[in-house]
Coordinates of C-alpha atoms in Angstrom, one line a residue:
X1 CA 16.1 2.8 17.1
X2 CA 12.5 4.2 18.3
X3 CA 10.7 2.8 15.2
X4 CA 12.5 -0.6 15.3
X5 CA 11.5 -1.2 18.8
X6 CA 8.0 -2.7 18.5
X7 CA 7.2 -1.8 22.1
X8 CA 6.9 2.0 21.0
X9 CA 4.3 0.9 18.8
X10 CA 2.1 -0.5 21.5
X11 CA -0.3 2.5 21.4
X12 CA -4.0 2.9 20.4
X13 CA -2.9 4.3 17.0
X14 CA 0.5 2.5 16.8
X15 CA -0.9 -1.0 17.2
X16 CA -2.0 -1.0 13.7
X17 CA 1.1 -1.4 12.2
X18 CA 1.0 -5.0 13.5
X19 CA -2.5 -5.7 12.1
X20 CA -2.3 -8.6 9.8
X21 CA -2.9 -7.7 6.3
X22 CA -5.4 -10.2 5.2
X23 CA -9.2 -9.6 3.9
X24 CA -11.8 -9.4 6.5
X25 CA -15.3 -9.4 4.9
X26 CA -16.9 -8.2 8.2
X27 CA -15.4 -4.9 8.1
X28 CA -13.4 -4.6 4.8
X29 CA -16.4 -2.8 2.8
X30 CA -16.5 -0.4 -0.2
X31 CA -18.4 2.2 1.7
X32 CA -15.8 2.3 4.4
X33 CA -13.2 2.6 1.9
X34 CA -14.7 5.4 0.0
X35 CA -15.1 7.3 3.4
X36 CA -11.4 7.2 3.8
X37 CA -10.6 8.1 0.0
X38 CA -13.4 10.9 -0.1
X39 CA -10.3 13.2 1.9
X40 CA -7.6 12.3 -0.9
X41 CA -7.1 12.6 -4.7
X42 CA -8.4 9.0 -4.8
X43 CA -12.2 10.1 -4.2
X44 CA -13.4 9.8 -7.6
X45 CA -12.6 8.0 -10.8
X46 CA -9.2 6.4 -11.7
X47 CA -7.4 8.3 -14.9
X48 CA -8.0 6.4 -18.2
X49 CA -10.9 4.0 -16.9
X50 CA -14.5 4.2 -15.6
X51 CA -13.8 2.5 -12.3
X52 CA -13.6 4.6 -8.9
X53 CA -10.5 3.8 -6.8
X54 CA -12.9 2.6 -4.0
X55 CA -14.1 -0.3 -6.1
X56 CA -10.8 -1.1 -7.6
X57 CA -9.2 -1.3 -4.1
X58 CA -12.1 -3.1 -2.5
X59 CA -12.3 -5.5 -5.6
X60 CA -8.6 -6.1 -5.8
X61 CA -8.1 -6.7 -1.9
X62 CA -11.1 -9.5 -2.0
X63 CA -9.7 -11.2 -4.8
X64 CA -6.2 -11.3 -3.4
X65 CA -7.3 -12.0 -0.1
X66 CA -5.4 -8.9 1.0
X67 CA -7.2 -5.7 3.1
X68 CA -8.6 -3.2 0.9
X69 CA -7.7 -0.7 3.4
X70 CA -4.0 -1.5 3.4
X71 CA -3.9 -1.3 -0.4
X72 CA -5.4 2.2 -0.4
X73 CA -3.3 3.7 2.9
X74 CA -0.2 2.3 1.1
X75 CA -0.7 4.2 -2.2
X76 CA -1.7 7.0 -0.3
X77 CA 1.4 6.8 1.9
X78 CA 3.3 6.4 -1.5
X79 CA 1.7 9.2 -3.3
X80 CA 0.3 12.1 -1.0
X81 CA -1.7 14.6 -2.7
X82 CA -1.5 12.4 -6.0
X83 CA 0.8 15.0 -7.9
X84 CA 3.6 12.7 -8.8
X85 CA 5.2 12.0 -12.3
X86 CA 4.6 8.2 -11.4
X87 CA 1.1 8.5 -11.7
X88 CA 0.4 11.5 -14.1
X89 CA 0.2 9.5 -16.8
X90 CA 2.2 12.2 -19.2
X91 CA 5.8 11.9 -18.4
X92 CA 7.6 12.2 -21.9
X93 CA 8.2 9.0 -22.9
X94 CA 6.2 7.1 -20.7
X95 CA 2.7 8.7 -21.5
X96 CA 0.0 6.6 -20.1
X97 CA 1.9 4.7 -17.7
X98 CA 1.1 4.7 -14.1
X99 CA 3.2 3.3 -10.9
X100 CA 1.0 4.0 -8.0
X101 CA 2.7 2.0 -5.5
X102 CA 6.4 3.4 -6.7
X103 CA 7.3 -0.3 -7.2
X104 CA 11.0 -0.2 -8.8
X105 CA 11.2 3.3 -8.3
X106 CA 14.4 4.0 -6.8
X107 CA 17.8 6.2 -7.4
X108 CA 19.9 9.1 -6.1
X109 CA 17.6 12.0 -8.2
X110 CA 14.1 12.5 -8.6
X111 CA 14.5 12.1 -12.5
X112 CA 15.9 8.6 -11.5
X113 CA 13.5 7.7 -9.4
X114 CA 10.7 8.5 -11.8
X115 CA 12.3 7.0 -14.8
X116 CA 13.0 3.6 -12.9
X117 CA 9.3 3.6 -11.6
X118 CA 7.9 4.3 -15.0
X119 CA 10.4 1.8 -16.6
X120 CA 9.0 -1.0 -14.4
X121 CA 5.3 0.0 -15.3
X122 CA 6.2 -0.3 -18.9
X123 CA 7.7 -3.3 -18.2
X124 CA 4.6 -4.6 -16.3
X125 CA 2.2 -3.4 -18.9
X126 CA 0.3 -1.0 -16.5
X127 CA -1.2 1.4 -19.2
X128 CA -3.9 2.8 -17.0
X129 CA -4.4 3.3 -13.3
X130 CA -6.4 0.1 -12.7
X131 CA -3.4 -2.1 -14.3
X132 CA -1.2 -0.1 -11.9
X133 CA -3.4 -0.9 -8.9
X134 CA -4.1 -4.1 -9.5
X135 CA -0.6 -5.2 -10.6
X136 CA 1.1 -3.4 -7.6
X137 CA -1.4 -5.0 -5.4
X138 CA -0.4 -8.7 -6.9
X139 CA 3.3 -8.0 -6.2
X140 CA 2.9 -7.0 -2.6
X141 CA 0.5 -9.9 -2.1
X142 CA 2.8 -12.2 -3.6
X143 CA 6.3 -10.9 -2.3
X144 CA 5.4 -9.7 1.2
X145 CA 2.3 -10.4 2.6
X146 CA 1.9 -14.1 1.5
X147 CA 5.4 -14.6 2.4
X148 CA 5.3 -13.7 6.3
X149 CA 5.9 -9.9 5.9
X150 CA 2.0 -9.4 6.5
X151 CA 2.3 -6.8 8.9
X152 CA 3.3 -3.1 8.1
X153 CA 6.1 -3.3 10.7
X154 CA 7.3 -6.4 9.0
X155 CA 7.6 -4.8 5.5
X156 CA 9.7 -2.5 6.6
X157 CA 12.0 -4.2 9.1
X158 CA 12.7 -7.8 8.1
X159 CA 13.5 -9.3 11.1
X160 CA 11.5 -12.6 10.6
X161 CA 13.7 -15.0 8.7
X162 CA 11.2 -17.4 7.4
X163 CA 11.5 -16.0 3.7
X164 CA 14.8 -15.2 2.0
X165 CA 17.3 -14.4 5.1
X166 CA 17.0 -11.3 7.6
X167 CA 16.9 -7.6 7.3
X168 CA 17.4 -6.7 3.5
X169 CA 14.0 -7.6 2.0
X170 CA 12.0 -4.4 2.9
X171 CA 9.3 -2.8 0.9
X172 CA 9.7 1.0 1.9
X173 CA 12.8 3.2 2.6
X174 CA 10.6 5.2 5.3
X175 CA 11.5 4.5 8.6
X176 CA 8.4 6.0 9.9
X177 CA 6.1 4.4 7.4
X178 CA 4.8 1.7 9.4
X179 CA 4.0 3.9 12.3
X180 CA 2.1 6.7 10.0
X181 CA 0.8 4.1 7.7
X182 CA -1.0 2.2 10.7
X183 CA -2.4 5.6 12.1
X184 CA -4.4 6.0 8.6
X185 CA -5.3 2.7 8.6
X186 CA -6.9 3.2 12.3
X187 CA -8.5 6.6 10.8
X188 CA -10.6 4.4 8.3
X189 CA -11.7 2.0 10.7
X190 CA -12.6 4.7 13.0
X191 CA -14.7 6.4 10.0
X192 CA -16.3 3.0 9.5
X193 CA -17.2 2.5 13.0
X194 CA -15.4 -0.9 13.0
X195 CA -13.2 -0.1 16.1
X196 CA -15.1 -2.5 18.3
X197 CA -14.3 -5.4 15.7
X198 CA -11.9 -8.4 16.5
X199 CA -8.4 -7.6 14.8
X200 CA -5.3 -9.9 14.7
X201 CA -2.3 -8.0 15.4

């Protein structure tokens, strides 16, 4: 009840769960992104590639017209310390496959979640970290952001019936995700010195 009520998000940090998740060239920079990623498992090179996480999120966001900060924070929200079998590339039977956004990963046991997520990665041909990030970002942008669920809040709480009805089309199960992910996005902006920019909420 607390997290569903948007009035409880009207704070300095909470407001960022209502930020419009489109690309803004004035403050979405690779350097600002790197400063956030430096404190995560994504500080360097993506496994099985020669690309940095920062460059990949930045270029992907720019191409898809989606906030690269949102993409990076979403992966951080999903993967935490980066130790999940979904992004190890070594899970038996699914070697070389990655699912950074946990797309299609569901089930009642940990094994079911891992296998369903890696089955999706195999189906999508996400055979290295870059393709997983780019492919996952395309799904998020096409199925959520470009369908009107263009805030963290609306991706969790489907209270806008402009696309496919009400209440069921949610990206994440975590009730606290919009609030905590929004706080992470604010930290990125703070580190980038961009909190004085104009934002659309």
